[in-house]
XYZ file of C-alpha atoms in Angstrom:
393
model
C -12.204 -10.191 -14.724
C -13.249 -11.470 -11.156
C -11.305 -14.261 -11.898
C -8.074 -12.254 -12.525
C -8.918 -9.749 -9.695
C -8.853 -12.698 -7.563
C -5.787 -14.194 -8.815
C -3.744 -10.690 -8.711
C -5.029 -10.032 -5.159
C -4.588 -13.691 -3.530
C -7.958 -13.142 -1.994
C -9.399 -16.778 -0.095
C -12.891 -14.607 0.194
C -14.371 -12.355 -1.743
C -18.056 -10.683 -1.688
C -19.731 -9.359 -4.542
C -22.492 -6.488 -3.716
C -25.417 -5.706 -6.303
C -24.959 -8.626 -8.505
C -28.559 -8.475 -9.457
C -28.809 -11.676 -10.350
C -32.222 -13.890 -10.340
C -32.431 -16.833 -8.406
C -32.763 -19.163 -11.370
C -29.621 -18.041 -12.522
C -27.411 -18.090 -9.507
C -25.746 -21.894 -10.056
C -25.241 -20.170 -13.986
C -23.293 -17.158 -12.604
C -21.128 -18.846 -10.188
C -19.901 -21.724 -12.410
C -19.139 -18.430 -15.210
C -16.816 -16.912 -12.722
C -14.076 -19.415 -13.251
C -13.135 -19.969 -10.038
C -12.682 -24.023 -9.460
C -12.860 -25.073 -6.265
C -14.905 -22.180 -4.510
C -18.404 -22.094 -3.063
C -20.883 -19.493 -2.933
C -23.766 -18.530 -0.484
C -26.062 -15.240 -0.968
C -29.306 -13.339 0.100
C -31.189 -14.383 -2.524
C -34.216 -15.534 -0.776
C -34.298 -11.858 0.935
C -34.821 -9.629 -2.005
C -36.215 -10.421 -5.807
C -32.685 -9.618 -7.320
C -29.409 -11.083 -5.254
C -27.963 -7.797 -3.433
C -24.748 -10.105 -1.658
C -23.027 -12.830 -2.524
C -20.092 -14.692 -0.730
C -17.584 -16.974 -2.381
C -14.684 -18.648 -0.783
C -11.515 -21.122 -1.660
C -12.264 -24.228 0.097
C -8.550 -25.129 -0.189
C -7.648 -22.315 2.138
C -10.795 -21.529 4.422
C -14.061 -23.187 5.837
C -17.470 -20.772 5.806
C -20.594 -21.215 7.527
C -23.296 -18.980 7.233
C -23.884 -17.079 10.453
C -27.165 -14.463 9.792
C -27.849 -12.909 6.446
C -31.016 -10.321 5.332
C -31.498 -7.996 2.329
C -28.637 -5.642 3.720
C -25.931 -8.026 5.106
C -24.287 -11.358 5.234
C -22.476 -12.285 8.510
C -20.318 -15.392 8.271
C -17.891 -17.260 9.793
C -14.733 -18.109 8.638
C -12.201 -20.838 9.760
C -8.671 -21.060 7.929
C -7.741 -24.289 6.763
C -3.626 -23.475 8.085
C -4.056 -22.799 11.660
C -7.596 -23.110 12.697
C -7.946 -19.071 13.661
C -11.456 -17.939 12.864
C -12.648 -14.128 11.963
C -16.494 -13.248 11.709
C -16.910 -11.565 8.732
C -20.056 -9.126 7.789
C -20.543 -7.969 4.183
C -22.638 -4.950 3.899
C -24.687 -3.882 1.201
C -26.927 -0.794 3.067
C -30.476 0.378 1.179
C -30.891 3.781 -0.028
C -32.968 5.460 2.006
C -32.197 6.253 5.987
C -35.082 4.531 7.382
C -34.584 1.448 5.249
C -31.014 1.065 6.618
C -32.175 1.658 10.477
C -32.626 -2.076 10.630
C -28.766 -2.656 9.726
C -27.658 -0.037 12.203
C -29.858 -2.305 14.977
C -28.518 -5.266 14.017
C -24.466 -4.486 14.207
C -25.092 -2.614 17.480
C -27.137 -5.855 18.475
C -23.986 -7.862 17.975
C -21.838 -5.845 20.368
C -24.583 -5.679 22.582
C -25.081 -9.518 22.610
C -21.413 -9.895 23.804
C -19.773 -10.721 20.557
C -15.757 -12.138 21.255
C -15.044 -13.390 17.735
C -12.612 -11.277 15.707
C -15.093 -9.167 13.729
C -14.577 -7.445 10.246
C -17.473 -5.487 8.915
C -16.948 -3.925 5.080
C -18.874 -3.275 2.283
C -20.884 -0.235 0.756
C -22.993 1.448 3.971
C -24.629 4.162 1.754
C -23.472 6.684 4.480
C -20.569 8.862 5.358
C -18.860 9.489 8.524
C -18.475 13.070 8.455
C -18.298 16.301 5.747
C -14.799 15.169 4.979
C -16.085 12.135 3.381
C -18.246 14.545 0.868
C -17.421 16.331 -1.670
C -19.625 18.252 -4.581
C -23.847 17.756 -4.104
C -25.463 18.923 -1.215
C -23.173 20.357 1.854
C -25.919 20.099 4.488
C -25.335 17.408 6.853
C -28.678 16.108 8.397
C -30.100 14.887 11.383
C -30.237 11.234 10.444
C -26.756 11.025 8.746
C -25.481 10.442 12.514
C -27.173 7.400 12.906
C -24.035 5.693 11.131
C -21.765 7.109 13.468
C -23.756 6.040 16.291
C -24.303 2.986 15.156
C -20.117 2.289 14.750
C -19.995 3.824 18.288
C -22.076 1.524 20.066
C -21.157 -1.279 18.258
C -17.324 -0.324 19.094
C -16.161 -0.706 15.860
C -12.878 1.274 14.253
C -12.064 1.725 10.466
C -9.057 -0.543 9.605
C -5.575 1.243 8.856
C -5.936 2.155 5.019
C -4.750 2.878 1.873
C -5.837 4.022 -1.747
C -8.736 5.909 -2.954
C -10.318 8.042 0.276
C -13.383 8.980 -2.271
C -14.846 5.395 -2.687
C -18.117 6.448 -5.319
C -18.144 9.226 -7.746
C -21.326 10.172 -10.228
C -19.394 9.687 -13.660
C -19.520 13.803 -13.951
C -17.203 16.114 -14.703
C -15.934 19.822 -13.234
C -18.992 21.482 -11.042
C -20.925 18.505 -11.375
C -18.333 15.887 -9.566
C -19.924 13.942 -6.670
C -17.870 12.010 -4.644
C -18.799 10.246 -1.140
C -16.620 7.931 0.897
C -19.646 5.044 1.082
C -17.791 2.115 0.998
C -15.916 0.980 4.216
C -13.623 -1.419 6.252
C -14.073 -1.751 9.846
C -12.566 -3.941 12.904
C -13.545 -4.629 16.379
C -10.921 -4.657 19.261
C -10.546 -8.152 18.856
C -9.332 -8.152 15.190
C -6.973 -5.640 16.056
C -5.146 -7.303 18.849
C -4.998 -10.494 17.213
C -4.012 -9.315 13.891
C -2.419 -6.335 14.508
C -1.273 -5.435 10.715
C -4.421 -5.963 8.785
C -5.177 -3.168 6.325
C -7.856 -2.382 3.713
C -6.882 -0.936 0.500
C -9.909 1.115 -1.684
C -8.531 0.283 -5.142
C -9.439 2.486 -8.145
C -12.730 2.123 -9.782
C -12.684 -0.637 -12.160
C -16.398 -1.846 -13.910
C -17.916 -0.481 -10.797
C -18.386 3.179 -9.485
C -17.114 2.091 -6.318
C -14.045 1.033 -5.193
C -13.213 -2.625 -4.403
C -12.146 -3.276 -0.736
C -9.455 -5.599 -0.425
C -8.267 -6.996 3.365
C -5.089 -8.414 4.152
C -4.972 -10.067 7.723
C -2.243 -12.493 6.940
C 0.617 -12.219 5.446
C 3.114 -14.609 4.346
C 5.791 -13.413 7.217
C 3.013 -14.055 10.012
C 2.085 -17.265 9.181
C 2.854 -19.991 11.493
C 5.931 -22.460 10.471
C 7.010 -25.568 12.440
C 10.268 -26.268 13.577
C 13.725 -25.127 15.048
C 14.733 -21.635 14.558
C 16.411 -21.904 11.199
C 13.457 -24.067 9.632
C 11.142 -21.737 10.385
C 13.185 -18.920 9.165
C 13.302 -21.135 6.176
C 9.311 -21.386 5.176
C 9.229 -18.362 5.957
C 11.352 -17.092 3.038
C 9.999 -19.981 1.214
C 6.686 -18.165 1.378
C 7.633 -14.855 0.880
C 9.253 -16.125 -2.879
C 6.247 -16.313 -4.558
C 5.498 -12.885 -3.452
C 8.284 -11.651 -4.282
C 8.213 -13.150 -7.786
C 4.574 -11.429 -8.335
C 5.920 -8.522 -7.081
C 8.492 -8.320 -9.659
C 6.252 -9.534 -12.058
C 4.104 -6.406 -11.324
C 6.411 -3.846 -10.823
C 9.479 -4.253 -12.871
C 9.322 -6.755 -15.313
C 10.417 -5.543 -18.818
C 10.543 -1.880 -17.091
C 12.570 -0.409 -19.569
C 9.554 -0.657 -21.931
C 6.820 0.518 -19.348
C 9.101 3.750 -18.848
C 9.130 3.846 -22.841
C 5.631 3.975 -22.930
C 5.346 5.832 -20.099
C 7.794 9.048 -21.497
C 5.661 8.865 -24.764
C 2.456 8.884 -23.034
C 3.754 12.284 -21.141
C 4.865 13.642 -23.904
C 1.263 13.134 -25.521
C -0.011 14.683 -22.722
C 1.639 17.555 -22.688
C 0.733 18.584 -26.593
C -3.025 17.947 -25.654
C -2.467 20.366 -22.723
C -0.858 22.780 -25.019
C -3.635 22.466 -27.465
C -6.196 23.183 -25.200
C -4.813 24.997 -22.322
C -8.619 26.408 -20.736
C -9.102 22.552 -20.548
C -8.150 22.008 -16.251
C -8.455 18.046 -16.892
C -5.974 18.013 -19.304
C -3.662 19.597 -17.269
C -4.023 16.993 -14.763
C -3.790 14.460 -16.910
C -0.600 16.160 -17.966
C 0.550 15.839 -14.179
C -0.777 12.900 -13.516
C 1.787 11.316 -16.905
C 4.580 13.227 -15.627
C 3.859 11.386 -11.837
C 3.678 7.780 -13.264
C 6.826 8.536 -15.757
C 8.674 9.541 -12.891
C 8.069 6.757 -10.716
C 8.889 3.999 -13.505
C 12.168 5.995 -14.264
C 13.280 5.821 -10.369
C 12.082 2.135 -10.304
C 14.107 1.464 -13.392
C 17.072 2.500 -11.799
C 16.253 0.588 -8.596
C 16.093 -2.565 -10.474
C 19.142 -1.982 -12.929
C 21.537 -0.794 -9.669
C 20.434 -3.936 -7.625
C 20.575 -6.393 -10.365
C 24.118 -5.009 -11.042
C 24.535 -5.618 -7.255
C 23.691 -9.104 -7.948
C 26.382 -9.284 -10.919
C 28.936 -8.474 -8.475
C 28.167 -10.906 -5.542
C 28.278 -13.820 -7.941
C 31.187 -12.753 -9.903
C 33.154 -10.283 -7.974
C 35.067 -12.366 -5.739
C 36.374 -14.805 -8.261
C 39.210 -13.984 -10.877
C 36.870 -13.455 -14.109
C 37.106 -10.374 -16.810
C 33.688 -8.506 -15.035
C 35.991 -8.524 -11.720
C 39.163 -6.913 -13.429
C 37.280 -5.149 -15.774
C 35.291 -3.577 -12.454
C 38.816 -2.622 -10.436
C 39.957 -1.534 -14.132
C 37.114 1.317 -13.975
C 37.026 2.380 -10.242
C 40.588 2.663 -10.838
C 40.019 5.377 -13.321
C 37.706 7.001 -11.993
C 39.446 7.295 -8.950
C 42.227 8.626 -10.731
C 43.973 12.107 -10.835
C 44.208 13.478 -14.458
C 45.302 17.061 -13.582
C 45.826 19.751 -11.080
C 46.688 23.323 -11.486
C 50.092 24.402 -9.787
C 50.451 27.697 -7.422
C 50.494 29.651 -10.880
C 47.140 28.723 -11.869
C 48.891 26.279 -14.732
C 47.167 23.310 -15.737
C 49.370 19.991 -15.098
C 49.057 16.829 -16.758
C 52.059 14.988 -16.545
C 52.031 12.426 -13.925
C 55.451 12.565 -12.264
C 54.885 16.028 -11.944
C 51.121 15.666 -10.226
C 53.068 13.000 -8.353
C 55.901 15.783 -6.871
C 52.883 18.029 -6.460
C 50.986 16.044 -4.412
C 53.917 15.490 -1.963
C 55.010 18.875 -1.997
C 51.443 19.775 -0.936
C 51.296 17.844 2.058
C 54.523 17.942 3.000
C 53.609 22.006 3.548
C 50.670 21.232 5.224
C 52.472 19.010 7.859
C 55.085 21.447 8.314
C 53.333 24.509 8.912
C 54.284 26.424 12.357
C 51.270 25.616 14.887
C 49.240 28.920 15.458
C 47.613 29.340 18.656
C 47.780 28.730 22.336
C 45.020 27.060 24.185
C 43.636 28.824 27.306
C 42.531 27.750 30.282
C 39.622 24.562 30.339
C 37.642 27.044 32.307
C 37.567 29.670 30.210
C 35.722 27.597 27.992
C 32.854 27.158 30.135
C 31.865 30.800 31.506
C 28.580 30.178 33.415
C 29.277 27.603 36.204
C 27.973 26.409 39.285
C 29.324 27.090 42.946
C 30.729 24.477 44.862
C 27.664 24.782 47.471
C 25.173 24.504 44.419
C 27.377 21.150 43.404
C 27.196 19.320 47.180
C 23.622 20.120 46.806
C 22.614 18.208 43.367
């Protein structure tokens, strides 16, 4: 699962929270992840069961440990491509407000000590910033809940631009027992946002955990440095984009027609299920979700085939081919006038008569006598300024 997720999201650095691994099993677990060429660090010495583990692709980045405790690991990550450095703090906060105070103090101290690095802080903070981050359960706002917000302000951190889920944790219950919280966050300091203005955090759907995975992108293919003259740099960047577009095609448009058909069947089943038990609100939501997925895939299919037809035209349209002549014939047929109605309301289909009717129509239009006369142009502007006012402007 981890190996597939890393490959799908093209990750070079990962943080795993609450793996609950005994120290004697750490190395075996690292090998079992199947991430060849990766190295790992953890805070297993700070807790009986490992709470945080960080891994990185040694072919892409170099990572050095800065600080660790039971609730965080901070490391410096340097890109081997351009030697740019980011400081990363992975957080897994403890459960009680008292236990979390040491985490808040640590984050605030980093700014107070004059940290000038581009800094990313992300993970499970076990805390919310406002009532908008809570749904269900106890709706009261207690004094200790301000500690998290005060910490973020004192550390001068800002939530990253993000997409995906807002509520990142759920209690697994349904209906009025459902509790949702935004406990997982991705923050950045001003230095990082200035150096990587396109940075973005994606809060993905829940997988094997009851928490949402976070994917932070700080570098895109188009933003990578390329060496050479302008044309050479453009070519290098387009080559870098090719792999991303191939992955995008494989993920979103590969076998699109069969995916549309499956989505249609899912939607039809959802409609039948909803009709059998109309009072079940979850079935209604399931039907709406299935409808939305089907419509999105159908639109993607239409766009895909339109684009493919344009590519075919670019490849064949300027050649004297059967495809070229079929296209011209189709357009001529589509643009032809097959029938008109004359002044008596009779339908005329004869091509000679159609030509005469068209010529007669436009002759009549062009020979109509002009009606009306144009008055003085000043009449078009009833509200004017005086000469004195004009000179004063």
